CSV table of C-alpha atoms and ligand atoms in Angstrom, one decimal:
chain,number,residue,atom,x,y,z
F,133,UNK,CA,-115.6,97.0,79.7
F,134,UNK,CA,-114.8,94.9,82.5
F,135,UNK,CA,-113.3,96.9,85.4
F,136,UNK,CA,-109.5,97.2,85.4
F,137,UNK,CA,-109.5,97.8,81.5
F,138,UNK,CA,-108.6,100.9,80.2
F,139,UNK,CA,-108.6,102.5,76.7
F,140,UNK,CA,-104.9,104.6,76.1
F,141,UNK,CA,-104.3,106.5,72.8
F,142,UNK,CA,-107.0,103.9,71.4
F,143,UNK,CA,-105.4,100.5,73.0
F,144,UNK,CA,-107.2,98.2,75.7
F,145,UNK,CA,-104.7,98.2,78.4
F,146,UNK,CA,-105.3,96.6,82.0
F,147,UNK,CA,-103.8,98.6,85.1
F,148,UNK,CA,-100.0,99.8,84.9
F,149,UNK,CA,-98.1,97.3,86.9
F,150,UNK,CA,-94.7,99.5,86.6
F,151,UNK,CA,-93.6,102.9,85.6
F,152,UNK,CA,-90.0,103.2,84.5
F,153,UNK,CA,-88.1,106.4,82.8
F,154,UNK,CA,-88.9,105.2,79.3
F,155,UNK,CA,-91.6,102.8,79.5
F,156,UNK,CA,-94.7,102.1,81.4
F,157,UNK,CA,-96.1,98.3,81.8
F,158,UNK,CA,-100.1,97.7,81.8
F,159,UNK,CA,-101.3,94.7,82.5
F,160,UNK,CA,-102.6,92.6,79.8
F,161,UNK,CA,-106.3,93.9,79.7
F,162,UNK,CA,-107.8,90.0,79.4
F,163,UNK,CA,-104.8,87.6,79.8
F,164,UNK,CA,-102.9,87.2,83.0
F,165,UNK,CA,-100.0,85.4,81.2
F,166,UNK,CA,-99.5,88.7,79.4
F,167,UNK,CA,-99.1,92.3,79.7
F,168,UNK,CA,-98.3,95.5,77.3
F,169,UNK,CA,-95.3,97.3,77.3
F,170,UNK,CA,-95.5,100.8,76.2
F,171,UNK,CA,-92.9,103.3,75.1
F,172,UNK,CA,-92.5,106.9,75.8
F,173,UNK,CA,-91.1,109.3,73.8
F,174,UNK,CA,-88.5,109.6,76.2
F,175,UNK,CA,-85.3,109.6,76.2
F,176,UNK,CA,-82.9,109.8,79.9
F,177,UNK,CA,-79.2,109.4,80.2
F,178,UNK,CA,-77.4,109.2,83.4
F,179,UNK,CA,-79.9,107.2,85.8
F,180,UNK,CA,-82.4,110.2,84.8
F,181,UNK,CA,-80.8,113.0,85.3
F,182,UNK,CA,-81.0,114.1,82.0
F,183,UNK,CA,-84.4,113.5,80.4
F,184,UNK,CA,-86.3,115.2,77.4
F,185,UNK,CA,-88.7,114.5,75.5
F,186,UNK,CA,-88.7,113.7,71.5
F,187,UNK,CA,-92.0,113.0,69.2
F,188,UNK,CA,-92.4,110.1,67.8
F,189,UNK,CA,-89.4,108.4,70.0
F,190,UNK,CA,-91.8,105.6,71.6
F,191,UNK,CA,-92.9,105.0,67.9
F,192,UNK,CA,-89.7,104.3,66.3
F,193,UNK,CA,-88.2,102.4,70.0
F,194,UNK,CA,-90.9,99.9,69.5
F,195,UNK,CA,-90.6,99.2,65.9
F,196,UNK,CA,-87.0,99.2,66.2
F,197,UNK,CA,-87.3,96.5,69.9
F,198,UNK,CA,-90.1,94.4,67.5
F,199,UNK,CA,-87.5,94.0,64.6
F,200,UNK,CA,-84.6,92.9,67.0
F,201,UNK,CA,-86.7,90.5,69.2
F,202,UNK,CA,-88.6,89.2,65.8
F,203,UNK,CA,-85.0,88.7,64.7
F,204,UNK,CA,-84.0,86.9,67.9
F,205,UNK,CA,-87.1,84.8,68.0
F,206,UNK,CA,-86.4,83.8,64.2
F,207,UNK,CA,-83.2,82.5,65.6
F,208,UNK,CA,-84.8,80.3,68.3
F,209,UNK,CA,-84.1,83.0,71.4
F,210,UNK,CA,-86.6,82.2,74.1
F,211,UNK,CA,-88.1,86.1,74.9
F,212,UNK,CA,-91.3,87.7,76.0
F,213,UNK,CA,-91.8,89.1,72.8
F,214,UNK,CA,-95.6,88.3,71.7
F,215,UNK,CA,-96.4,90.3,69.1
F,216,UNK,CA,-96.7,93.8,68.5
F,217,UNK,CA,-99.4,96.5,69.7
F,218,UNK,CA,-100.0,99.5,67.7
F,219,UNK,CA,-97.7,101.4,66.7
F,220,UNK,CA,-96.2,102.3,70.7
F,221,UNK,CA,-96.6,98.7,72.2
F,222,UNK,CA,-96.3,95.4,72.0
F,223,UNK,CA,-97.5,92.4,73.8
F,224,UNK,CA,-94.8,90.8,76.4
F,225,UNK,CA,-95.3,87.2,78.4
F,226,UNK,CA,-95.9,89.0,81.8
F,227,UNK,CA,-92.4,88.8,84.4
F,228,UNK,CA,-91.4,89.2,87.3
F,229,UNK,CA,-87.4,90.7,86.8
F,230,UNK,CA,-84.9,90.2,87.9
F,231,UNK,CA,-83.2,93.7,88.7
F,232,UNK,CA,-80.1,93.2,87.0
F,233,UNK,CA,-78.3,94.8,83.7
F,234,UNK,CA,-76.2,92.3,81.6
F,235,UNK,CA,-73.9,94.0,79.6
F,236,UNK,CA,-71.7,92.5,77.3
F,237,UNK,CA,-69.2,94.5,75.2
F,238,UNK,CA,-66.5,93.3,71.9
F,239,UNK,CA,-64.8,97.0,72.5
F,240,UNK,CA,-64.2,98.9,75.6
F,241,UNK,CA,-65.5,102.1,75.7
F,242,UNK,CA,-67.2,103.9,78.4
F,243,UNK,CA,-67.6,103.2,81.9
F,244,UNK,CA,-65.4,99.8,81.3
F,245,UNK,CA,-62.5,102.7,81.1
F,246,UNK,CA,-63.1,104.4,83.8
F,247,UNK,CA,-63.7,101.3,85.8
F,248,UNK,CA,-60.3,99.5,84.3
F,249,UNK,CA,-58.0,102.5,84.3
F,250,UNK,CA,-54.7,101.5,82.1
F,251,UNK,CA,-57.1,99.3,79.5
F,252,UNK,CA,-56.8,101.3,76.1
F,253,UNK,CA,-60.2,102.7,74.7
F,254,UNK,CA,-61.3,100.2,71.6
F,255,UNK,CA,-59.6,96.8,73.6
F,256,UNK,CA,-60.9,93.9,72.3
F,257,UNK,CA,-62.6,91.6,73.9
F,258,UNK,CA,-62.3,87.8,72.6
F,259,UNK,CA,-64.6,86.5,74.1
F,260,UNK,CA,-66.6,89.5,74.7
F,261,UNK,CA,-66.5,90.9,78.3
F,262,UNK,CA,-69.4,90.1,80.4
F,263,UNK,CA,-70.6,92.5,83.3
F,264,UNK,CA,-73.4,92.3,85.3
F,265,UNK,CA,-74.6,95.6,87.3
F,266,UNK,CA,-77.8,95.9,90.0
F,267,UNK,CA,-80.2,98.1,88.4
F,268,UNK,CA,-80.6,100.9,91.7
F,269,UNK,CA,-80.6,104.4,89.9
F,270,UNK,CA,-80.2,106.0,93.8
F,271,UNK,CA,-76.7,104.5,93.7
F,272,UNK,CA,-76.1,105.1,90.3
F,273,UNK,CA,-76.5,100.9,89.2
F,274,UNK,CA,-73.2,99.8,91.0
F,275,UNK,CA,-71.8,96.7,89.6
F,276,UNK,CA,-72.3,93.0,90.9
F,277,UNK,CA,-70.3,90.1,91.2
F,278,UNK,CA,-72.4,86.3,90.4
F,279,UNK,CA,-71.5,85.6,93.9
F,280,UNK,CA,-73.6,88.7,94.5
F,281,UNK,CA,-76.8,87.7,92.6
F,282,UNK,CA,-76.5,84.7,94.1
F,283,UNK,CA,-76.4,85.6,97.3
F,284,UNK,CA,-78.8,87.8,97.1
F,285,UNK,CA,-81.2,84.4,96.2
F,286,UNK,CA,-83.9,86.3,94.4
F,287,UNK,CA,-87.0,84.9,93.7
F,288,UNK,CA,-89.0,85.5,91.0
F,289,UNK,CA,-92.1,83.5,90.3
F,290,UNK,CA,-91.2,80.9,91.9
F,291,UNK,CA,-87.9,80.1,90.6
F,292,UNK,CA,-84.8,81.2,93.1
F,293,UNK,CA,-81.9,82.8,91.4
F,294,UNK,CA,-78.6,80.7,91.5
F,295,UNK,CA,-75.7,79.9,90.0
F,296,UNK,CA,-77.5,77.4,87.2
F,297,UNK,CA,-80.0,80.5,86.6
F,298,UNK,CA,-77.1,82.7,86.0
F,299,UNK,CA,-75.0,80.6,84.1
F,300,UNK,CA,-78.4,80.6,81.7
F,301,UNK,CA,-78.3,84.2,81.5
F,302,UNK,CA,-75.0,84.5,80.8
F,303,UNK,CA,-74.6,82.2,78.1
F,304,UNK,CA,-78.1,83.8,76.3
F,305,UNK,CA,-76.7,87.7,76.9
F,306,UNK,CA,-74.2,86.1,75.1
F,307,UNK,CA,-75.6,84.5,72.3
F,308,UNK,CA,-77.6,87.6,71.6
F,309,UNK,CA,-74.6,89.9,71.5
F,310,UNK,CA,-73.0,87.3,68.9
F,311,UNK,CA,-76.2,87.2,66.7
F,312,UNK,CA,-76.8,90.8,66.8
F,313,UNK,CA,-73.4,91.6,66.1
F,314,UNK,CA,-73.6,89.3,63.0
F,315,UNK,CA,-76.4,90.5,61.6
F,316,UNK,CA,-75.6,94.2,61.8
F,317,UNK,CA,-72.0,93.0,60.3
F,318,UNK,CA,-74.6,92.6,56.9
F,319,UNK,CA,-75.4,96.6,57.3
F,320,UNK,CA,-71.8,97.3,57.7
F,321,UNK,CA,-72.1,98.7,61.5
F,322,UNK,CA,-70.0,97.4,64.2
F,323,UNK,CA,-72.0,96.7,67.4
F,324,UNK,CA,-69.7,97.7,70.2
F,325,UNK,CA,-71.5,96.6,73.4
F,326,UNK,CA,-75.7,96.1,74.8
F,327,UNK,CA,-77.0,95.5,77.7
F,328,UNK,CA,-80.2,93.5,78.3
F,329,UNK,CA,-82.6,92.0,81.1
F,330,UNK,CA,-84.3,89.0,81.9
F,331,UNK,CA,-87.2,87.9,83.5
F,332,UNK,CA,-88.8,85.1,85.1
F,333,UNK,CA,-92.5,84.4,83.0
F,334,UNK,CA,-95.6,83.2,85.1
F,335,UNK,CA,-94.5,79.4,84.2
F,336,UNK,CA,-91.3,80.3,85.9
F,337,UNK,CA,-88.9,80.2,82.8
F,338,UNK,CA,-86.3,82.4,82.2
F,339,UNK,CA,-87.0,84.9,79.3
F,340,UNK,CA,-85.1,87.8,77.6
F,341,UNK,CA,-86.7,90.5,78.3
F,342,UNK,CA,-87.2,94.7,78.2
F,343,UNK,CA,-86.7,96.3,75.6
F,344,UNK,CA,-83.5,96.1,73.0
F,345,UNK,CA,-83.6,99.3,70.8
F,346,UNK,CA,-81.0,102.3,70.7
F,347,UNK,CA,-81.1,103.2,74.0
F,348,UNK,CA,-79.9,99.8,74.4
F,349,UNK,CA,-76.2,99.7,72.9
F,350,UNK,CA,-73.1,101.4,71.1
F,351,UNK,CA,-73.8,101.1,67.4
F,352,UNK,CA,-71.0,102.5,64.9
F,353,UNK,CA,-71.8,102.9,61.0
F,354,UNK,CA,-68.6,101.7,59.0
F,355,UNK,CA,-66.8,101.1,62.4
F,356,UNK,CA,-66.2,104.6,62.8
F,357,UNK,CA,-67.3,106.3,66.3
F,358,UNK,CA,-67.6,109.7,64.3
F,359,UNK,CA,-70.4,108.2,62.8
F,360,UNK,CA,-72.0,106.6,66.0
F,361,UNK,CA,-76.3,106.5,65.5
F,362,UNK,CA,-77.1,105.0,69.3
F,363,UNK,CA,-78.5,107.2,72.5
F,364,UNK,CA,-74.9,108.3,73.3
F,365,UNK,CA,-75.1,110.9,70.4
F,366,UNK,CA,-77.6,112.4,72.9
F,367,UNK,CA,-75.8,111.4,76.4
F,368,UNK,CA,-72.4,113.8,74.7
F,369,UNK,CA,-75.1,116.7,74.7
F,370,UNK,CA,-74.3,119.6,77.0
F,371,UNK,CA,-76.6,122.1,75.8
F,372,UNK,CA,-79.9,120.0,74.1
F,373,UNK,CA,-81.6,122.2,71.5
F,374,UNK,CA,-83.9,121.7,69.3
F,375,UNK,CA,-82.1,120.4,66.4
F,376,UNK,CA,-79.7,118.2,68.6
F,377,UNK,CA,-82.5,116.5,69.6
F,378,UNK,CA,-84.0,116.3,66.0
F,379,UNK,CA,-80.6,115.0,65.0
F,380,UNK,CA,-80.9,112.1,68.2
F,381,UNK,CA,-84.2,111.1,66.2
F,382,UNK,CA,-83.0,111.1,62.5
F,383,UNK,CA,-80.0,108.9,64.0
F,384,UNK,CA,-83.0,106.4,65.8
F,385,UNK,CA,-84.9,106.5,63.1
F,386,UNK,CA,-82.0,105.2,60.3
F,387,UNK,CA,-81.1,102.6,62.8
F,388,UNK,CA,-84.6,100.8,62.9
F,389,UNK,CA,-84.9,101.7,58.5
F,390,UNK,CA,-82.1,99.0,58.7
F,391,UNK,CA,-83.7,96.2,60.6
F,392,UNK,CA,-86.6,96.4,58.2
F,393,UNK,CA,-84.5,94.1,55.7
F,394,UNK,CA,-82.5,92.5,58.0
F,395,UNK,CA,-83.6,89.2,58.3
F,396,UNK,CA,-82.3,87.4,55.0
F,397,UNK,CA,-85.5,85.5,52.8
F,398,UNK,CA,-83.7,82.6,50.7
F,399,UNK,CA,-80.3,83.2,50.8
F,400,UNK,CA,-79.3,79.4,51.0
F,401,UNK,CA,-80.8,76.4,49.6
F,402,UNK,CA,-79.7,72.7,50.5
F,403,UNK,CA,-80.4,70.5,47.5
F,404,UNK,CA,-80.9,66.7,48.6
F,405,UNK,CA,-80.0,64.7,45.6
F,406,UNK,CA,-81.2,61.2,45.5
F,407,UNK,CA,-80.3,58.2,43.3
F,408,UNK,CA,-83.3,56.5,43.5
F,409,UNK,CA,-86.9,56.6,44.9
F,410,UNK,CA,-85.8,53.8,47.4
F,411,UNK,CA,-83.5,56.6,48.5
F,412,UNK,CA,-86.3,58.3,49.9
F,413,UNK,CA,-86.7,57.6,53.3
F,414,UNK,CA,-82.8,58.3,54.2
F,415,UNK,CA,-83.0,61.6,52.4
F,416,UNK,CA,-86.1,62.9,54.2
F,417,UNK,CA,-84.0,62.1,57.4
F,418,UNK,CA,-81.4,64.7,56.0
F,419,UNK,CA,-83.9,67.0,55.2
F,420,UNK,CA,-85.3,66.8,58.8
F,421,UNK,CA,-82.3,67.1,60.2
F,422,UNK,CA,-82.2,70.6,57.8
F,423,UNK,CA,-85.3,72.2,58.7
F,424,UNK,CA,-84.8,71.8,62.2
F,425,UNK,CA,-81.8,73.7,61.7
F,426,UNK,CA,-83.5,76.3,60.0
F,427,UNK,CA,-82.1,75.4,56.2
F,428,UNK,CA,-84.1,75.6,53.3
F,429,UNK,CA,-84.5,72.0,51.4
F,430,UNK,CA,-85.2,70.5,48.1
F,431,UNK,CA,-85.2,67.0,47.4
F,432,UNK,CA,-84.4,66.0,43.7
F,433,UNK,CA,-84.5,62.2,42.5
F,434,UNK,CA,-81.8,61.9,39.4
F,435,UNK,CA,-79.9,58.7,38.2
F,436,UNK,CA,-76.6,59.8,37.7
F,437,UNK,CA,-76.0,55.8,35.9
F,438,UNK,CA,-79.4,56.3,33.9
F,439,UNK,CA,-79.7,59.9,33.1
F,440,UNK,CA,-76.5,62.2,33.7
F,441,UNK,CA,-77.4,64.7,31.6
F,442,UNK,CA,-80.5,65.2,33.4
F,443,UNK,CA,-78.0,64.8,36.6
F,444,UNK,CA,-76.1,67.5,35.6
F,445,UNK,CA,-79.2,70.0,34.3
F,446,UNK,CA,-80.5,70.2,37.7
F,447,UNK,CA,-76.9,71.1,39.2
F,448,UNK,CA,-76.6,73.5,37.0
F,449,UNK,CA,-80.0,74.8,37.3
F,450,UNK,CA,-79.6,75.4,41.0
F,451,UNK,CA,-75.9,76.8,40.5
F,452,UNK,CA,-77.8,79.5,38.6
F,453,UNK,CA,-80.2,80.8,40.7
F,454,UNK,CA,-78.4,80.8,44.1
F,455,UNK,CA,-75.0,80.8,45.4
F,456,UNK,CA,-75.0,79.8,48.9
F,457,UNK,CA,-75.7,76.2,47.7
F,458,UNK,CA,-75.1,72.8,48.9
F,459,UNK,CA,-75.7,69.2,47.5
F,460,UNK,CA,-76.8,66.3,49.9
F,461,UNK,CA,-76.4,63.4,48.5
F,462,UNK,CA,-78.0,59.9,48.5
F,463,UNK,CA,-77.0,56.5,46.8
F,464,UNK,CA,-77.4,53.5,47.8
F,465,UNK,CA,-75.2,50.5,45.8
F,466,UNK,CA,-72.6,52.0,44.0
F,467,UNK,CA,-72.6,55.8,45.2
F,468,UNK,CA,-72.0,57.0,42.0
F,469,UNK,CA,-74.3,59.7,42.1
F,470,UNK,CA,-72.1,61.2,44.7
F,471,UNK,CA,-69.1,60.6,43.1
F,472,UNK,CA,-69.9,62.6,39.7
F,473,UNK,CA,-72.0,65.3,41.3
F,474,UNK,CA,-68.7,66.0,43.4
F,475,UNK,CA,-67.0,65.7,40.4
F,476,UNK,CA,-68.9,68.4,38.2
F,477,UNK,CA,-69.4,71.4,41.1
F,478,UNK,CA,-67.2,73.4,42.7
F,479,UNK,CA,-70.1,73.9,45.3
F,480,UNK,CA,-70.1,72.0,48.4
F,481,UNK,CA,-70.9,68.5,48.3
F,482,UNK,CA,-71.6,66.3,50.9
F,483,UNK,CA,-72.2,62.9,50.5
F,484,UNK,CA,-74.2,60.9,52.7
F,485,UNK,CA,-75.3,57.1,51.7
F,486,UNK,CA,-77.2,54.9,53.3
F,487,UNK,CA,-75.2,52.4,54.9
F,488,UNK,CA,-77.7,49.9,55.2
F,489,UNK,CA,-78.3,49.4,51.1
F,490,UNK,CA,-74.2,48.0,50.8
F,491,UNK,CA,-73.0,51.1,49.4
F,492,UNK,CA,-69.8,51.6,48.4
F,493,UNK,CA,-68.0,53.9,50.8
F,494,UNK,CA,-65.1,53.6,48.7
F,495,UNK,CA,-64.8,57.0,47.0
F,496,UNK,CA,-62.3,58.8,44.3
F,497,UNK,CA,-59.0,60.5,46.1
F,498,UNK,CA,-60.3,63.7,47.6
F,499,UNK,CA,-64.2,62.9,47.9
F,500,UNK,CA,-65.3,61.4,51.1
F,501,UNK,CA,-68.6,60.4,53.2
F,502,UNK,CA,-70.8,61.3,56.2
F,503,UNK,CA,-73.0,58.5,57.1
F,504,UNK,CA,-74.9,59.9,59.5
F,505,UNK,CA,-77.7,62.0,58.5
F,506,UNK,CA,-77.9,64.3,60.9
F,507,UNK,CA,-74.0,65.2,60.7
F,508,UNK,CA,-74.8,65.6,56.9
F,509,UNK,CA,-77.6,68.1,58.0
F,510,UNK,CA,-75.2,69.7,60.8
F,511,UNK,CA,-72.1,70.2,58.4
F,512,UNK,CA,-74.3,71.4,55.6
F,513,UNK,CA,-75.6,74.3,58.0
F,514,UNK,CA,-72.0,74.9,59.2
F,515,UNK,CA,-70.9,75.6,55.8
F,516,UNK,CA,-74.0,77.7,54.9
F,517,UNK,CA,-73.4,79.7,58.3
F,518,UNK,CA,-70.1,80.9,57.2
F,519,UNK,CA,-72.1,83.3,54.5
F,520,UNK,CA,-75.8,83.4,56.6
F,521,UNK,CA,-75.5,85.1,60.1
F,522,UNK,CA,-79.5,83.6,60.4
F,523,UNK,CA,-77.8,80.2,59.5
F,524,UNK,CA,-75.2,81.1,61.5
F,525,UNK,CA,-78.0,82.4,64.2
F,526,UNK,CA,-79.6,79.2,64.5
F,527,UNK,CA,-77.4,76.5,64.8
F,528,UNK,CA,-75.5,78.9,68.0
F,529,UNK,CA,-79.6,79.2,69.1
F,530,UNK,CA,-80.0,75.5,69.1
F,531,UNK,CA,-76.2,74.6,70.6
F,532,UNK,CA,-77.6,77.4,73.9
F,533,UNK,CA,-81.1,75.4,73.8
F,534,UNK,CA,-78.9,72.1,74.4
F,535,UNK,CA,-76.9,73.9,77.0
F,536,UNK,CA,-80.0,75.0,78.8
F,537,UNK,CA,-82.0,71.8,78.4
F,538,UNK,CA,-79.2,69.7,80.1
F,539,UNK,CA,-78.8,72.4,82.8
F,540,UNK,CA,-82.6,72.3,84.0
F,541,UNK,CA,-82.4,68.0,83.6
F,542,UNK,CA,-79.4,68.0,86.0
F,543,UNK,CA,-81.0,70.4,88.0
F,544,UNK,CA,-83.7,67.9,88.3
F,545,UNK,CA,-82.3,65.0,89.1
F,546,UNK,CA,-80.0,66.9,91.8
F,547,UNK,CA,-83.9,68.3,93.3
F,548,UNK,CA,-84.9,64.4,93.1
F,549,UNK,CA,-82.3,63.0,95.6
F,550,UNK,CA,-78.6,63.0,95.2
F,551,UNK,CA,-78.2,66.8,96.3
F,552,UNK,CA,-76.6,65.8,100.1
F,553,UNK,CA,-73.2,65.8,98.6
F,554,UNK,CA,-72.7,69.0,97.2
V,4,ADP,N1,-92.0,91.3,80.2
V,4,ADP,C1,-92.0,92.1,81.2
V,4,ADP,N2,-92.8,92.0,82.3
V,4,ADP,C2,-92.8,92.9,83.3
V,4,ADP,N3,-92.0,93.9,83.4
V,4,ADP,C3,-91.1,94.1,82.4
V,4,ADP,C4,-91.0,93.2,81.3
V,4,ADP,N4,-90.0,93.7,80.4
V,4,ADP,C5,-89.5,94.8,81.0
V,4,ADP,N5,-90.1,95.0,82.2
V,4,ADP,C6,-89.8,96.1,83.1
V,4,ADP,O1,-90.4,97.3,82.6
V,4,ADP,C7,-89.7,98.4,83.0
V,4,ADP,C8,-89.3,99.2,81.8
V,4,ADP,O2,-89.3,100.5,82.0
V,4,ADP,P1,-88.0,101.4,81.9
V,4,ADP,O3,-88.5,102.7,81.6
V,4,ADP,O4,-86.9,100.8,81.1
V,4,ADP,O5,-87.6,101.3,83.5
V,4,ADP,P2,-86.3,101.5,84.2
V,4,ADP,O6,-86.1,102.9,84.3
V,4,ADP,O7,-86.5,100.8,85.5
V,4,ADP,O8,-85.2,100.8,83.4
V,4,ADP,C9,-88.5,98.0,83.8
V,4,ADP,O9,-88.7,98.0,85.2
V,4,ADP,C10,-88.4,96.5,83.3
V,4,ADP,O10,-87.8,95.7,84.3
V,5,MG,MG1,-84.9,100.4,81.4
């Protein structure tokens, strides 16, 4: 073993790097772009000073961290989350973070009320509230202002903390709340607020990072606090026995049961219906368009001039075997493919010729056209969205993406010359 390596419950692990209350992070015990984080079965509320211990905690916090970044990465989240590590780890791109808590919250509850004293408990926040708070247990994390952070110009492999940094983070604790709440909306739980963290990678790029389980936010079954399942079922304990603390890990426990489905497999199908071979090249734009928004595709080829019976099989084929469905579709000349497929569904339609072949654009009252393929592709995944939160998940990932993407360019060109004025 080459020196610096160690071997913990079983698991090469490199030297620790940090110790925290609930974690400890070993370096990666061969890659220097990684490291490992592991979880204790640990549990603290109130900066520490209350702190137990519960078997099998660290277990069921990384399972439940893995299913919420796997779902976030699914979605297109950029996060440190490699992959996982026995049953107590998992594999992180290696930061350097940035000591701050992002919390964002639909509901007060919680410190927000004690901090905002006349705001009614359960206020809801549209948009949801954004706080950010400097992680110093000593002084009890006080709370920061951005003109704080960016004051206090961190820098974190090699990348200084300002306001376009920020504005980054922001947005993505954002995002995540929105996709998380969405997707445990499916299990019938109301997320009421999370905090998260983010760190700066070796490359210098900003990552989600830490760990999200149920330390991590206010999670209510049916809406109902009564029912709560998160850490504050153990933070209201005066007196921890046993069982309370038995009850704290049934609670975990049913919490990461539900992420094991949560990520939907083929619950929407775009179906690209084309008039013609010719067609093909136009459609296959669509369907580009579609799988880089994360839809699943088919494309069909049907005459709906030289076989509409065969037209109107494969419509109802499709109607029968899924319901979040939408037809794409392609027709060069006439468009009357369009025109009778719209005519025969009461599923979404959107037709999209190609402009080029001299169709006609000219459609029955009530049926129109997008001629642009990637609209087509866009307004299919909008409608979709409305009964996928992954759908839904994906196209908000990609709109952030965009919003980061232009941010670092500007940065750029700001670095490469025309900075004196501002
Ligand atoms: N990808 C990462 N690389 C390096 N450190 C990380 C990464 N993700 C999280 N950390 C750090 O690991 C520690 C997690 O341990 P934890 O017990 O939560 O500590 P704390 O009590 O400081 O919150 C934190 O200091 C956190 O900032
Ligand atoms: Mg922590």
């Amino acid at each position: 073993m080459s020196s610096g390596a160690y071997i913990v419950e079983g698991y090469k692990v490199g030297e620790i790097l940090n110790e925290g209350k609930t974690k400890i992070v070993y370096d990666h015990p061969s890659y220097r772009k990684h490291c490992v984080l592991w979880s204790k079965d640990r549990i603290t509320a109130g900066n520490g000073v209350k702190a137990h211990d519960i078997e099998g905690k660290g277990e069921i916090s990384n399972t439940t961290n893995g299913q919420v970044f796997q779902l976030l990465k699914t979605a297109g989240i950029s996060t440190h989350y490699v992959e996982s590590y026995g049953s107590k780890a998992f594999i992180a791109l290696k930061c350097q973070m940035l000591p701050i808590e992002w919390v964002i919250r639909r509901l007060a509850f919680g410190s927000f009320l004690r901090r905002n004293v006349g705001v009614p408990e359960g206020y809801r926040f549209s948009p949801p509230k954004q706080e950010t708070f400097f992680k110093d247990d000593a002084n009890h994390d006080p709370q920061w202002s951005e003109e704080q952070i960016v004051s206090a110009k961190f820098e974190l492999n090699g990348l200084v903390i300002g306001q376009d940094e920020i504005d980054i983070m922001r947005r993505t604790a954002l995002v995540v709340f929105e996709i998380l709440e969405r997707a445990w909306q499916t299990k019938n739980c109301t997320l009421v607020d999370m905090k998260v963290e983010f760190g700066i990678d070796v490359d210098g790029n900003i990552v989600l990072a830490d760990i999200i389980d149920s330390d991590c936010w206010r999670l209510w079954p049916s809406g109902d606090k009564r029912l709560m399942v998160d850490k504050e079922t153990y933070h209201v304990l005066t007196d921890v026995t046993a069982s309370d603390l038995d009850t704290v890990k049934q609670n975990f426990t049913w919490v990461s049961k539900q992420l094991d489905d949560i990520i939907p497999q083929k619950d929407h199908l775009v179906v690209v219906l084309m008039g013609s071979a010719s067609d093909t090249r136009h459609s296959e734009k669509i369907a580009t368009s579609c799988r880089s928004l994360g839809l699943n595709v088919v494309l069909r080829v049907t005459s709906a001039h030289k076989g509409s019976e065969e037209t109107l099989r494969i419509v109802r084929k499709y109607e029968s075997v899924i319901q979040n469905l939408i037809f794409v579709v392609v027709e060069g000349r006439s468009n009357g493919l369009g025109a009778v497929v719209s005519g025969s569904t009461n599923y979404p339609v959107i037709n999209c010729p190609p402009v080029e072949s001299n169709s006609s654009l000219n459609f029955p009252s009530e049926l129109g056209c997008i001629l642009n393929p990637e609209a087509a592709a866009r307004h299919a995944a909008t409608i979709l969205g409305l009964g996928s939160f992954m759908v839904w998940s994906k196209l908000r990932a990609k709109d952030l993406n965009s919003f980061i993407t232009l941010k670092k360019a500007d940065k750029k060109l700001l670095k490469e010359g025309s900075s004196d004025w501002i």
